Tab-separated table of C-alpha atoms and ligand atoms in Angstrom:
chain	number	residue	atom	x	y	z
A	275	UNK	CA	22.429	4.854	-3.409
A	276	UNK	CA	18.775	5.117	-2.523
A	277	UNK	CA	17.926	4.858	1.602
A	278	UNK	CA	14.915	3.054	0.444
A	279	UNK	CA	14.300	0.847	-2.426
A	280	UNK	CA	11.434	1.443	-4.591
A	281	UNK	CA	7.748	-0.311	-3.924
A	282	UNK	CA	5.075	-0.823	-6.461
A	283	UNK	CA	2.298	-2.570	-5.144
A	284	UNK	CA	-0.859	-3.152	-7.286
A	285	UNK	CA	-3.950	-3.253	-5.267
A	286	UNK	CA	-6.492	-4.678	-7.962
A	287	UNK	CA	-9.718	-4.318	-5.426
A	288	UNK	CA	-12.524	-6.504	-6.997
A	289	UNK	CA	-11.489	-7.182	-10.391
A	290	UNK	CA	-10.456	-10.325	-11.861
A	291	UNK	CA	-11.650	-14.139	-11.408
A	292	UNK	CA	-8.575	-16.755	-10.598
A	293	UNK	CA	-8.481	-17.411	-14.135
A	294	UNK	CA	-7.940	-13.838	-15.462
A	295	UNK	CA	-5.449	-13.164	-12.723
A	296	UNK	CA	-3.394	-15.727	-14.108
A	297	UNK	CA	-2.780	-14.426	-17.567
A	298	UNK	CA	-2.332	-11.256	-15.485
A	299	UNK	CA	0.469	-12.299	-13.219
A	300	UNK	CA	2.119	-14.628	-16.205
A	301	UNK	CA	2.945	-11.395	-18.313
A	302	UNK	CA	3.731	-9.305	-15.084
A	303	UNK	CA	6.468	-12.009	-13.958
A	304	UNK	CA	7.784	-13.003	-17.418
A	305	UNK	CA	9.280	-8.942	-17.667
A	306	UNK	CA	9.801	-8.217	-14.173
A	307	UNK	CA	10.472	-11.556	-11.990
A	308	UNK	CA	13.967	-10.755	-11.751
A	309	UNK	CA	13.750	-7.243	-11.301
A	310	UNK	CA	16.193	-6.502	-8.163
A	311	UNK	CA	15.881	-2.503	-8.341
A	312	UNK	CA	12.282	-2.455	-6.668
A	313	UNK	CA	10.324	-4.218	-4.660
A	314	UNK	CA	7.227	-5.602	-6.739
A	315	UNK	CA	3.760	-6.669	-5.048
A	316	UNK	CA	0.819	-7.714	-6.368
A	317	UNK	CA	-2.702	-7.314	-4.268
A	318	UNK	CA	-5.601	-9.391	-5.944
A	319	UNK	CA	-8.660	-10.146	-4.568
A	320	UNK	CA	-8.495	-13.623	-2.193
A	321	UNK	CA	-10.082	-15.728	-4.956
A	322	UNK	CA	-7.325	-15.393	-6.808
A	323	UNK	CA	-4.671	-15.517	-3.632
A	324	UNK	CA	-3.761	-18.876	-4.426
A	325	UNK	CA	-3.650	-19.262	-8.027
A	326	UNK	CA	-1.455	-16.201	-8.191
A	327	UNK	CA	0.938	-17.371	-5.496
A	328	UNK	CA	1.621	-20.446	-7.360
A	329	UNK	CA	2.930	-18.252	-10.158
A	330	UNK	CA	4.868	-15.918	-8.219
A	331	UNK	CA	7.066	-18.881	-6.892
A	332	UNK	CA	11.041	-18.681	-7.960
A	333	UNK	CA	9.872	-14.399	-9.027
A	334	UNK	CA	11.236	-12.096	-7.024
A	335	UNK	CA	7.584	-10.583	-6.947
A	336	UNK	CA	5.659	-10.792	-3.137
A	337	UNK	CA	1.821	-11.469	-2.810
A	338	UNK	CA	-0.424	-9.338	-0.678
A	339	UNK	CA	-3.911	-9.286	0.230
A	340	UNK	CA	-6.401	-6.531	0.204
A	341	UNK	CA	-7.819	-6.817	3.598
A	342	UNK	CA	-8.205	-8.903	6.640
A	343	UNK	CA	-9.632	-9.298	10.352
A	344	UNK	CA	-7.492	-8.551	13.103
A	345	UNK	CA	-8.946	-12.144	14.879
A	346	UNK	CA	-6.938	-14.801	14.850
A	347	UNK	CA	-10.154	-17.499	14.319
A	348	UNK	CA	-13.441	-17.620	15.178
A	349	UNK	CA	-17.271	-16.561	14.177
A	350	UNK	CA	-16.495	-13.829	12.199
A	351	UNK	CA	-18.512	-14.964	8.345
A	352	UNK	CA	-17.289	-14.052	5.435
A	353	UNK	CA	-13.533	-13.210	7.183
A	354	UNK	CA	-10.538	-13.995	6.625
A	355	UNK	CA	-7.312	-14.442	9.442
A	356	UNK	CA	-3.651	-13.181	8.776
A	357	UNK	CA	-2.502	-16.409	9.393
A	358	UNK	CA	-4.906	-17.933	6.619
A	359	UNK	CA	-3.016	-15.234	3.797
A	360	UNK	CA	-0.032	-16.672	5.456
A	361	UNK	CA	-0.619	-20.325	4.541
A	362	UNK	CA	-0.938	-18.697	0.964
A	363	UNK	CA	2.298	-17.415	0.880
A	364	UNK	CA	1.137	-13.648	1.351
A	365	UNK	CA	3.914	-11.396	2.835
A	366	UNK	CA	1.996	-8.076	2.299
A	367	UNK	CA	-1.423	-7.034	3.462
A	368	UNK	CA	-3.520	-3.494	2.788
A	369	UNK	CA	-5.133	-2.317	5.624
A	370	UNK	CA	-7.199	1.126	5.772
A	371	UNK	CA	-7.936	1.458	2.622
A	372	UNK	CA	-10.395	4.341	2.454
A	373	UNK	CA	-12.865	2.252	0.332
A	374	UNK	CA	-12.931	-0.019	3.424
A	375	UNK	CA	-13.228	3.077	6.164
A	376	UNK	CA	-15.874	5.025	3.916
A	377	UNK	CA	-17.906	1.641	2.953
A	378	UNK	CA	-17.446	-0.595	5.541
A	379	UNK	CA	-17.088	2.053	8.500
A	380	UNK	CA	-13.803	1.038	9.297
A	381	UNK	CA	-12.441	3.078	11.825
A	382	UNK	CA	-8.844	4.072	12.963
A	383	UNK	CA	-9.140	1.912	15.802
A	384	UNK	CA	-10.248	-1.224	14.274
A	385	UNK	CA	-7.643	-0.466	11.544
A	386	UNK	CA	-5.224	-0.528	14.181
A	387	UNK	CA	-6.143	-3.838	15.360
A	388	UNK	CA	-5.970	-5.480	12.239
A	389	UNK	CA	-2.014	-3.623	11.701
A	390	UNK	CA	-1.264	-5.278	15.400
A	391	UNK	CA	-2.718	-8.213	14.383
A	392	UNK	CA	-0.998	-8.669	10.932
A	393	UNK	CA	2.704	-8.084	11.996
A	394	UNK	CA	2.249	-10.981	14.667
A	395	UNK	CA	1.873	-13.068	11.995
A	396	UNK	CA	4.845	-11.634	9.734
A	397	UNK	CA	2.743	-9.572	7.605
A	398	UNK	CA	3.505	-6.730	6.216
A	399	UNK	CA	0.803	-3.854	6.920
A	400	UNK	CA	0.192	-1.433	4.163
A	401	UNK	CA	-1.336	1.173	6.247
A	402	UNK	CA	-3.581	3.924	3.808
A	403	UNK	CA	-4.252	7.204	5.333
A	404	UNK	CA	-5.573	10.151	2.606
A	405	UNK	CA	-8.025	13.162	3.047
A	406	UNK	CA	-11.536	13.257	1.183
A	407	UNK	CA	-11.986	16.722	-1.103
A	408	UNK	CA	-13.836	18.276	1.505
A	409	UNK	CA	-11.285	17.690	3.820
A	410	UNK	CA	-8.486	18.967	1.839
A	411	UNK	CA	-10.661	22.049	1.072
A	412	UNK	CA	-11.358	23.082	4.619
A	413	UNK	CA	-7.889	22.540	5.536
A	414	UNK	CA	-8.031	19.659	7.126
A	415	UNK	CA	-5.651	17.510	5.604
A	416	UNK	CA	-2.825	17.203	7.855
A	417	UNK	CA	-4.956	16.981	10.823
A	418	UNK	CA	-6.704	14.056	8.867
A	419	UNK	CA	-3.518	12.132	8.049
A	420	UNK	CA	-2.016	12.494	11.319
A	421	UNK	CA	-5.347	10.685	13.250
A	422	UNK	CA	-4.758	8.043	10.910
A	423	UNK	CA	-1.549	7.410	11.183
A	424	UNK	CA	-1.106	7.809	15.225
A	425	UNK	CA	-3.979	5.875	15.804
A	426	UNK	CA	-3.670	3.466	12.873
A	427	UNK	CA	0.204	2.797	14.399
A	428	UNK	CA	-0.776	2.969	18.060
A	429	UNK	CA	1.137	-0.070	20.156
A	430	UNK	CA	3.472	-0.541	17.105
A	431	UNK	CA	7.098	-1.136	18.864
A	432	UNK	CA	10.367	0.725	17.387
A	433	UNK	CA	11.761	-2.703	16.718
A	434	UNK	CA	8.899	-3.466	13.970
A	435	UNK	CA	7.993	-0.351	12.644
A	436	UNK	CA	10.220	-0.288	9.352
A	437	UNK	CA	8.307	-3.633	8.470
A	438	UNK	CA	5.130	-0.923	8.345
A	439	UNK	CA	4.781	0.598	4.797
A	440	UNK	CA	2.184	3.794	4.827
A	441	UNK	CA	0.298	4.751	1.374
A	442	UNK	CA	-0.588	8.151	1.292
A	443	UNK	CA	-3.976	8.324	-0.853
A	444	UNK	CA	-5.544	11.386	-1.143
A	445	UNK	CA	-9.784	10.390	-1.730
A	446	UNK	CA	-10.275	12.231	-4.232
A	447	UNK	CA	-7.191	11.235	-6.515
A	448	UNK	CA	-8.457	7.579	-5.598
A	449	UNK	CA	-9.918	6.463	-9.594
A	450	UNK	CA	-10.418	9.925	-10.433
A	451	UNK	CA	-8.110	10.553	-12.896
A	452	UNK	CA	-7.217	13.808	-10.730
A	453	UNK	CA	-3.503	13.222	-9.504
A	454	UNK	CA	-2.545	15.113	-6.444
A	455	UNK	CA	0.706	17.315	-7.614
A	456	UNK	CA	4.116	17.029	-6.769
A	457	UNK	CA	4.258	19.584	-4.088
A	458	UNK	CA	0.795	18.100	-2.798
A	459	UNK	CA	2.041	14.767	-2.288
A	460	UNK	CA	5.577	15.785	-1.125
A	461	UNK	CA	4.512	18.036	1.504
A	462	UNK	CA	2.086	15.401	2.634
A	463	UNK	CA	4.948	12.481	2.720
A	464	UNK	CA	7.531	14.610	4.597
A	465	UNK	CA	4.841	15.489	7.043
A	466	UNK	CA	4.274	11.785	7.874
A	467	UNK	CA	7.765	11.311	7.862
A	468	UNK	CA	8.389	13.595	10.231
A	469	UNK	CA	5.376	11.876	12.391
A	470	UNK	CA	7.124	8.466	11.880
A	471	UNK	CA	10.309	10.734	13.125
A	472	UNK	CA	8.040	11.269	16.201
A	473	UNK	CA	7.095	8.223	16.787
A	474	UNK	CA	9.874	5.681	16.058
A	475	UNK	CA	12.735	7.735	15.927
A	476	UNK	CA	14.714	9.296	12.699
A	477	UNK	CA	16.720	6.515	12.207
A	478	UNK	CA	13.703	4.526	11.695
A	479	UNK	CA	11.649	6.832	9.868
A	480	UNK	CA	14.195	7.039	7.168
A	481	UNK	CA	13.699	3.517	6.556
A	482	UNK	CA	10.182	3.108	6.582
A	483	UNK	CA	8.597	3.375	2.865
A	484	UNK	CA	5.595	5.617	1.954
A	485	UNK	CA	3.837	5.164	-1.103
A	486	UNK	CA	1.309	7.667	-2.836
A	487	UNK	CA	-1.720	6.585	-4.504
A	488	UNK	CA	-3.919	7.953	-6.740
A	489	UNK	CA	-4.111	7.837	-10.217
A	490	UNK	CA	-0.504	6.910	-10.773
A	491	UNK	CA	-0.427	6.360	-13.874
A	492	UNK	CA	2.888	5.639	-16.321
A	493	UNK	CA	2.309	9.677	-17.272
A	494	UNK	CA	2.510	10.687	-14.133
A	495	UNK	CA	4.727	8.522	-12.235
A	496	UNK	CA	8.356	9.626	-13.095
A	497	UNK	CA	7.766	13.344	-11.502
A	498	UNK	CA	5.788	11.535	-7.939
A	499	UNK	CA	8.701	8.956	-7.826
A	500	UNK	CA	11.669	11.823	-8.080
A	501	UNK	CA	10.180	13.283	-5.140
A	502	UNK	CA	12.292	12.690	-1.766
A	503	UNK	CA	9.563	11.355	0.413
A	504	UNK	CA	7.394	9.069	-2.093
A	505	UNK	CA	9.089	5.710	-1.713
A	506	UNK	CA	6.692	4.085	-4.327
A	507	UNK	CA	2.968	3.359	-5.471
A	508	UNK	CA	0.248	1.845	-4.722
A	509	UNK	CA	-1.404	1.185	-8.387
A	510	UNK	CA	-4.996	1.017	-9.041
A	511	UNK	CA	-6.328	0.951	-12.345
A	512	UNK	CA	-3.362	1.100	-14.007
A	513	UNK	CA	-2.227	-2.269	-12.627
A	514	UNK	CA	-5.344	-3.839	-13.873
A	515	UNK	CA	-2.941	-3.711	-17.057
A	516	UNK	CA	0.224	-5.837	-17.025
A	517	UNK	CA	1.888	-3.480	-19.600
A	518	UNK	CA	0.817	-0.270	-17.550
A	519	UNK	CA	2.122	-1.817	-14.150
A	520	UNK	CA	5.403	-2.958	-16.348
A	521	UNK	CA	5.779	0.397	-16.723
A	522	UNK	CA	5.237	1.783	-13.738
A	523	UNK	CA	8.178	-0.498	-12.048
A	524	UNK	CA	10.164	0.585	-14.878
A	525	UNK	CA	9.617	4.057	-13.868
A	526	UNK	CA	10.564	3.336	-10.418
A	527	UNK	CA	13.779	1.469	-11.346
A	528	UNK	CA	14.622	4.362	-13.619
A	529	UNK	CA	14.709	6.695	-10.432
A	530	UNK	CA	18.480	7.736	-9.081
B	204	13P	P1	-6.350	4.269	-8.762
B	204	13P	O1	-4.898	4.050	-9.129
B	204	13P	O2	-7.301	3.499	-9.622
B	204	13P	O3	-6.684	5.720	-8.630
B	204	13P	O4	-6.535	3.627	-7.279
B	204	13P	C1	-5.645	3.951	-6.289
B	204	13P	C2	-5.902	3.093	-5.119
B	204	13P	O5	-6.926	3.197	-4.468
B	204	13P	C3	-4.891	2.083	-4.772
B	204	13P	O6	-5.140	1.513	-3.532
């Protein structure tokens, strides 16, 4: 028996009109809506929030969103509220992506408004930490991760932490086509397990689900899912593809 149940989660960034997501999410749920070995979510852009959650009704697949303000309401144009992705039925949200810290400048501490913020409201925070090349090459990369992570998870009570999922996304895997190894992304997952240890407790940390992302791909997946600290994916390009994110949860249901 697994501690922690497998988590695919496709993040589809800025791809895909309401319509298309439709067809999308159709052939997704038609294989996998009853699929009770892993935990299934699906991230498209907000357009599509609605018109997707409509679909995932009576599936055993959750929504998230991509992104969010930590505000509750207010002047903030062209935002959107955790209690807005609520109303659509979102249980999931992404939050430090590094597209979002390296183009919009968002910084650990705003990242960890928007985590405080989003478990208030019952939302799930998927909280991305990852090193860029240069990082990794100067030996930075643990250093890197654990910034992110502390200050990304700063105020977060023991109580609430295992509804926190982490995605560990090394940069420069991120659309590459360059997956970290095995060994790479292990020895990054047990060190922020060990952090989580630190912070929350063991008991705790055990339960608490980190995900690597990064070119995850059906080829690769298998070997990064067998690994004892990589709880599951988070799926770029490859769930931009309902057959390639079909087999990606198969991949993850097919782990002992
Ligand atoms: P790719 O799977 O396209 O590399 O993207 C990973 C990612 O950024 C998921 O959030």
């Amino acid at each position: 028996m697994l501690l922690r149940k497998k988590l695919i989660a496709g993040n589809w960034k800025m791809n895909r009109t309401s319509a298309d997501a439709v067809q999308l999410v159709k052939d997704i749920v038609v294989v996998s809506g009853k699929e009770h070995n892993v935990d299934i979510v699906v991230c498209p852009p907000f357009t599509a929030l609605e018109s997707v959650a409509r679909l995932l009704e009576g599936s055993v697949i959750k929504l998230g969103a991509q992104n969010m303000h930590p505000e509750a309401s207010g002047a903030y144009t062209g935002e959107i509220a955790a209690d807005m992705l609520r109303a659509l039925f979102a249980s999931y949200v992404i939050l430090g992506h590094s597209e979002r810290r390296s183009y919009f400048k968002e910084t650990n501490a705003f990242i960890n408004q928007k985590v405080l913020a989003a478990l208030k409201s019952q939302l799930k925070p998927i909280l991305c930490v990852g090193e860029t090349l240069q990082e990794r090459e100067t030996r930075a990369t643990l250093k890197i991760v654990q910034a992110q992570l502390e200050q990304g998870l700063q105020g977060v009570s023991r109580e609430i932490a295992t509804n926190v999922v982490i995605a560990y996304e090394p940069v420069w895997a991120i659309g590459t086509g360059k997956v970290a190894t095995t060994a790479q992304a292990q020895e990054v997952h047990a060190f922020i397990r060990s952090l989580l240890a630190t912070l929350f407790g063991d008991t705790v940390a055990q339960k608490i689900r980190i995900l690597y992302g990064g070119s995850m791909k059906p080829a690769n997946a298998s070997e990064l899912l067998a690994q004892r600290d990589i709880d599951g994916g988070l799926i770029g390009g490859a769930s931009l593809e309902a057959r390639s994110f079909l087999d990606l949860i198969q991949a993850a249901a097919a782990v002992k």
